[in-house]
PDB file of C-alpha atoms in Angstrom:
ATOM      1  CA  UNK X   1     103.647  60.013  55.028  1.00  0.00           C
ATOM      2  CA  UNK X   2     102.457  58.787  58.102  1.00  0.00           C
ATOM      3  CA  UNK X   3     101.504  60.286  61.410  1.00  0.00           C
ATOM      4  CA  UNK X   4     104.119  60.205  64.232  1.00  0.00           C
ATOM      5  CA  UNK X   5     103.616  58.026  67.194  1.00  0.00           C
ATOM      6  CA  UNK X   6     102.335  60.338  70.002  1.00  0.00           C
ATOM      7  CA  UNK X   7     100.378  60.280  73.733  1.00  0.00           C
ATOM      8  CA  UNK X   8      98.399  63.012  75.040  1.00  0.00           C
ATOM      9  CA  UNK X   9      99.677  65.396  78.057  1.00  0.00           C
ATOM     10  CA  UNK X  10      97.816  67.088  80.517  1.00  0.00           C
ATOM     11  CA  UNK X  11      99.592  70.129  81.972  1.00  0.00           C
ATOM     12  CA  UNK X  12      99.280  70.016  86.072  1.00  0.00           C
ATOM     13  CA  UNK X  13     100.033  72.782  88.844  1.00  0.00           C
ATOM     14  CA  UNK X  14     103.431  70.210  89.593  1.00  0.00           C
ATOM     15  CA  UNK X  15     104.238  70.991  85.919  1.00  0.00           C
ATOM     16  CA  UNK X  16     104.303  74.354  86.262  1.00  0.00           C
ATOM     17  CA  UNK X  17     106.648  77.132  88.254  1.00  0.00           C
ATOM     18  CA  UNK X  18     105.441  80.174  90.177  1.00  0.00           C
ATOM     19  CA  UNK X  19     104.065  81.612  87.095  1.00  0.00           C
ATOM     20  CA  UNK X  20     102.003  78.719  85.681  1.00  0.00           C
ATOM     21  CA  UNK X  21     104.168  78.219  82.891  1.00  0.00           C
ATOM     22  CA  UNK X  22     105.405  74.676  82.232  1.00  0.00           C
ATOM     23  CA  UNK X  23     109.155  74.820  83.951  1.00  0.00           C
ATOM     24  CA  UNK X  24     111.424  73.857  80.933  1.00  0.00           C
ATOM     25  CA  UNK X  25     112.827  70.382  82.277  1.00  0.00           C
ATOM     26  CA  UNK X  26     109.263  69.092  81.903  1.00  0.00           C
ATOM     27  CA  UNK X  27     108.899  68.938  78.304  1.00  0.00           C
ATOM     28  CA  UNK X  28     111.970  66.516  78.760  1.00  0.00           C
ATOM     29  CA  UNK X  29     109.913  64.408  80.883  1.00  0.00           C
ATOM     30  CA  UNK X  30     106.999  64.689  78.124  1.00  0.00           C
ATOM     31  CA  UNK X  31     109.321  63.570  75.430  1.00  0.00           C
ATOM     32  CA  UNK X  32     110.564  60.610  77.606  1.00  0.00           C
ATOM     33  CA  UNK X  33     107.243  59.264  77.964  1.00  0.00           C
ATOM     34  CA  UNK X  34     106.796  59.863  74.341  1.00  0.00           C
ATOM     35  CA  UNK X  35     109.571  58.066  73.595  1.00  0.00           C
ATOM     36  CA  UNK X  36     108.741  55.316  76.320  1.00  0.00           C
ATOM     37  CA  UNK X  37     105.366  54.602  74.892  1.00  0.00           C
ATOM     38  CA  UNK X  38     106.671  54.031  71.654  1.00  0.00           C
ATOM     39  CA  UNK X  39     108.532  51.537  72.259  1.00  0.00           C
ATOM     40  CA  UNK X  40     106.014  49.954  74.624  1.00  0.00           C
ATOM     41  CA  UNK X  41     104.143  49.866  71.309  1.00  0.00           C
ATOM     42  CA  UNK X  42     106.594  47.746  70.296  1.00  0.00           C
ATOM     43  CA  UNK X  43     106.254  45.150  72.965  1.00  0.00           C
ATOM     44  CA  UNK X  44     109.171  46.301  74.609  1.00  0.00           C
ATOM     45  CA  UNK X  45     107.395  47.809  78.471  1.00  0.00           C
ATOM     46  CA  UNK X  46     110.604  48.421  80.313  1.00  0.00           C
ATOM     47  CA  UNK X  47     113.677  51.254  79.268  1.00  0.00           C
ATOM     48  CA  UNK X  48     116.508  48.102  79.982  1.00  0.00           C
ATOM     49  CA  UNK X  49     116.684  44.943  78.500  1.00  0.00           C
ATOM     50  CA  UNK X  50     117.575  43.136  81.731  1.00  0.00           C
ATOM     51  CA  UNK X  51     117.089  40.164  80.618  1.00  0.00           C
ATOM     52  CA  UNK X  52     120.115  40.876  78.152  1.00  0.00           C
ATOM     53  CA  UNK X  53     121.892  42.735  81.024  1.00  0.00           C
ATOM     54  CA  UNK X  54     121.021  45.968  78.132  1.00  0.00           C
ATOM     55  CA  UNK X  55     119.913  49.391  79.490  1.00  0.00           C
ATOM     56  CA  UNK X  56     118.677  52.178  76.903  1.00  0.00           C
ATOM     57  CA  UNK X  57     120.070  55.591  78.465  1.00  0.00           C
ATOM     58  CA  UNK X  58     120.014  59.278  76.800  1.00  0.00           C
ATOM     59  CA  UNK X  59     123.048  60.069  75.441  1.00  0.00           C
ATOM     60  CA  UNK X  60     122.428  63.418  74.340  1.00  0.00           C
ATOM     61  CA  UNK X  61     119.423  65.797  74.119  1.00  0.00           C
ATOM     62  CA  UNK X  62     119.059  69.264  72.281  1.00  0.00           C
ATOM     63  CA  UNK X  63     115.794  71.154  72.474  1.00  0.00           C
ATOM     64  CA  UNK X  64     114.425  74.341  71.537  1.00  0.00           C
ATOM     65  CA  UNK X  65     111.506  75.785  73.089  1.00  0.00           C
ATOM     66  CA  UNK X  66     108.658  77.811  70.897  1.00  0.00           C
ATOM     67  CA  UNK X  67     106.105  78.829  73.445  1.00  0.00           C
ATOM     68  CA  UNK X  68     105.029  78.101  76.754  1.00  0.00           C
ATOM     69  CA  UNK X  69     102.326  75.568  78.224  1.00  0.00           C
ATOM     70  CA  UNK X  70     100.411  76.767  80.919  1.00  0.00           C
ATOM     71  CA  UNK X  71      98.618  75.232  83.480  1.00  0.00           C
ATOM     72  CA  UNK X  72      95.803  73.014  82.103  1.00  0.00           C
ATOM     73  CA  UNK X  73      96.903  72.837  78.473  1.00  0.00           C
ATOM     74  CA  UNK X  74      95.995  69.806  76.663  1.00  0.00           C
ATOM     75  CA  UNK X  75      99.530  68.753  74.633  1.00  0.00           C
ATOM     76  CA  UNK X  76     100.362  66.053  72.509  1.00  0.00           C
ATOM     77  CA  UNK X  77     103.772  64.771  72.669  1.00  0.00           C
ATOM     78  CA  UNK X  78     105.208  62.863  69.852  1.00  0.00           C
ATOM     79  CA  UNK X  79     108.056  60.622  68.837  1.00  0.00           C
ATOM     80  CA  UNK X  80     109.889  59.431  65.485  1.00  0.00           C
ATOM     81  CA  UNK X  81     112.761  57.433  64.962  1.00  0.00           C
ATOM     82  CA  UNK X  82     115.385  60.050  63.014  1.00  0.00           C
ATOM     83  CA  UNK X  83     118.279  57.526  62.632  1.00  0.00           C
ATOM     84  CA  UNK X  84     118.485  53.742  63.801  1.00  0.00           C
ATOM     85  CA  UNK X  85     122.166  52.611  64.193  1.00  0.00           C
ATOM     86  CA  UNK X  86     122.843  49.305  65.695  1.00  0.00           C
ATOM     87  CA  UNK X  87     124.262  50.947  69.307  1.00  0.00           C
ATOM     88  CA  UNK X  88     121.944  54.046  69.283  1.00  0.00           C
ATOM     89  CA  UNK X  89     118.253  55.643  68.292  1.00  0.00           C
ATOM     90  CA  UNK X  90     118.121  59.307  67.427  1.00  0.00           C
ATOM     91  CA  UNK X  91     114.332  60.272  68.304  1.00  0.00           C
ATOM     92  CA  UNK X  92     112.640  63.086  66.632  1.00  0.00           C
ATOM     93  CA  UNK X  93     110.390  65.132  68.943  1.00  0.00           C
ATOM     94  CA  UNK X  94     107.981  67.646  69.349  1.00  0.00           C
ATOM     95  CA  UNK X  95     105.337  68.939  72.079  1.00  0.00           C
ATOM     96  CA  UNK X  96     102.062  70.268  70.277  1.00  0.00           C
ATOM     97  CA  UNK X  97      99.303  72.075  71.519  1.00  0.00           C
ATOM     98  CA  UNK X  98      96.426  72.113  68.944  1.00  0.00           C
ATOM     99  CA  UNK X  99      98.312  72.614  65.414  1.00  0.00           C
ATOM    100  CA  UNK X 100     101.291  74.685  66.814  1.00  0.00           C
ATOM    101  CA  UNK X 101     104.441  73.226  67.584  1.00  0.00           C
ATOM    102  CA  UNK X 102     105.483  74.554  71.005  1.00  0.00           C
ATOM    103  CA  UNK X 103     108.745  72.525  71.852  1.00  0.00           C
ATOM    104  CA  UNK X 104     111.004  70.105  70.220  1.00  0.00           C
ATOM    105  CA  UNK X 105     113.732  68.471  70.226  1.00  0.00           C
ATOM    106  CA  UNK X 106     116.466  65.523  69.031  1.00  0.00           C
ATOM    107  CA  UNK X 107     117.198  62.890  71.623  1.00  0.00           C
ATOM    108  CA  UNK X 108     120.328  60.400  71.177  1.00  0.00           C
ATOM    109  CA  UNK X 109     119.275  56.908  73.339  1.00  0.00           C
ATOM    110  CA  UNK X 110     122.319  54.262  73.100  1.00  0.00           C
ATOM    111  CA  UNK X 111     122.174  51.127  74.249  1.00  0.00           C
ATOM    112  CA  UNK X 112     125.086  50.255  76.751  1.00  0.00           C
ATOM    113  CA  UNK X 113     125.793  47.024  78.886  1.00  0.00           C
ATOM    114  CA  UNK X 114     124.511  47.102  82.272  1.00  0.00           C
ATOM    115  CA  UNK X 115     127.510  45.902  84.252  1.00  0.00           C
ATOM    116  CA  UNK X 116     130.270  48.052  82.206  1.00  0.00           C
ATOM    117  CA  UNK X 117     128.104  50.734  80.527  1.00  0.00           C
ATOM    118  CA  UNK X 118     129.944  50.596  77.390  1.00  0.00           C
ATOM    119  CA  UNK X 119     128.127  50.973  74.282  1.00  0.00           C
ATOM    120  CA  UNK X 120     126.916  47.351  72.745  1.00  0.00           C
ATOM    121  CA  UNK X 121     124.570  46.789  69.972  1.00  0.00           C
ATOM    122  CA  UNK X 122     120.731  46.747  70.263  1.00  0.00           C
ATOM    123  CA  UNK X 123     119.359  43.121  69.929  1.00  0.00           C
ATOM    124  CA  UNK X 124     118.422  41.988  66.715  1.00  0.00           C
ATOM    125  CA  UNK X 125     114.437  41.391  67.594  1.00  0.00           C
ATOM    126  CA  UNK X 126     114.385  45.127  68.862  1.00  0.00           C
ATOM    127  CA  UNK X 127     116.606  46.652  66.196  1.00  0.00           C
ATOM    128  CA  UNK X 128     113.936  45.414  64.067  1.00  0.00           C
ATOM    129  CA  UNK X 129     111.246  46.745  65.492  1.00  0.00           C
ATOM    130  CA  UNK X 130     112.546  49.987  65.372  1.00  0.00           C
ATOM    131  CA  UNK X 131     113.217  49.530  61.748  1.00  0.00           C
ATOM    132  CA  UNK X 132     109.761  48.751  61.100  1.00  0.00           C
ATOM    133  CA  UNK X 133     108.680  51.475  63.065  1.00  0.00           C
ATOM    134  CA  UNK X 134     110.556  53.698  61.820  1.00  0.00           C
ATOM    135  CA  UNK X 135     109.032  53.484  58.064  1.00  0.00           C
ATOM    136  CA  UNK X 136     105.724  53.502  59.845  1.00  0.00           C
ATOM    137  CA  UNK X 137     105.956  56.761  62.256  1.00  0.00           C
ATOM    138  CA  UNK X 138     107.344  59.880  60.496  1.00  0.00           C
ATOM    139  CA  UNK X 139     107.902  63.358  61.648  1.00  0.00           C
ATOM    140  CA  UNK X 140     105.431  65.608  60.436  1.00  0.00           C
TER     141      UNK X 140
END
């Protein structure tokens, strides 16, 4: 099995609350880039398709948080494809620091039509990058 695909993080004082924990909507914004740079990997650099009039939105997220980052952690974020359907990707996530697991979640991402935001399907050249990529980038 394969590594998944995953970026580094550096926790900063805007990450954090009055505490110096990392507020919880961050590791949201760590998994998007995550999930962003994956498919950057791809060839794909932009969340829409606009030349397609396409726009990959989150359709649903669920998370569960281990332990808290503090200020000046070094995290990895990662990202796997769970399911590829023709209208949506179901990413598998998870924030690391070191070996330990300290967040993760399962994000839904459909592809919709720009001008009626209806679900459509993915186009065939991306679809099958994320096929490929999905074989190649596992959770662990």
């Amino acid at each position: 099995m394969s590594d998944p695909f995953s970026i580094p993080i550096r926790v900063y004082i805007e990450d954090t609350d009055a505490g110096g924990i990392v507020y919880y909507v961050n590791y949201l914004k760590y998994m998007e880039r995550a999930r962003t740079e994956l498919v950057r990997s791809l060839g794909y650099d932009k969340p829409a398709i606009p030349e397609q009039g396409l726009l990959l939105v989150v359709h649903s997220a669920e998370v569960q948080y281990r332990r808290s980052a503090i200020l000046d952690d070094a995290l990895q974020a990662s990202a796997a494809i769970g399911k590829l359907g023709r209208a949506a990707i179901t990413f598998e996530q998870k924030i690391w620091r070191g070996n330990e697991i300290i967040c993760e979640g399962v994000v839904k991402v459909a592809c919709v039509d720009d001008a009626s935001r209806k679900p459509c399907a993915l186009p065939e050249s991306i679809y099958q990058a994320l096929k490929a990529a999905s074989q190649k980038h596992e959770c662990r």
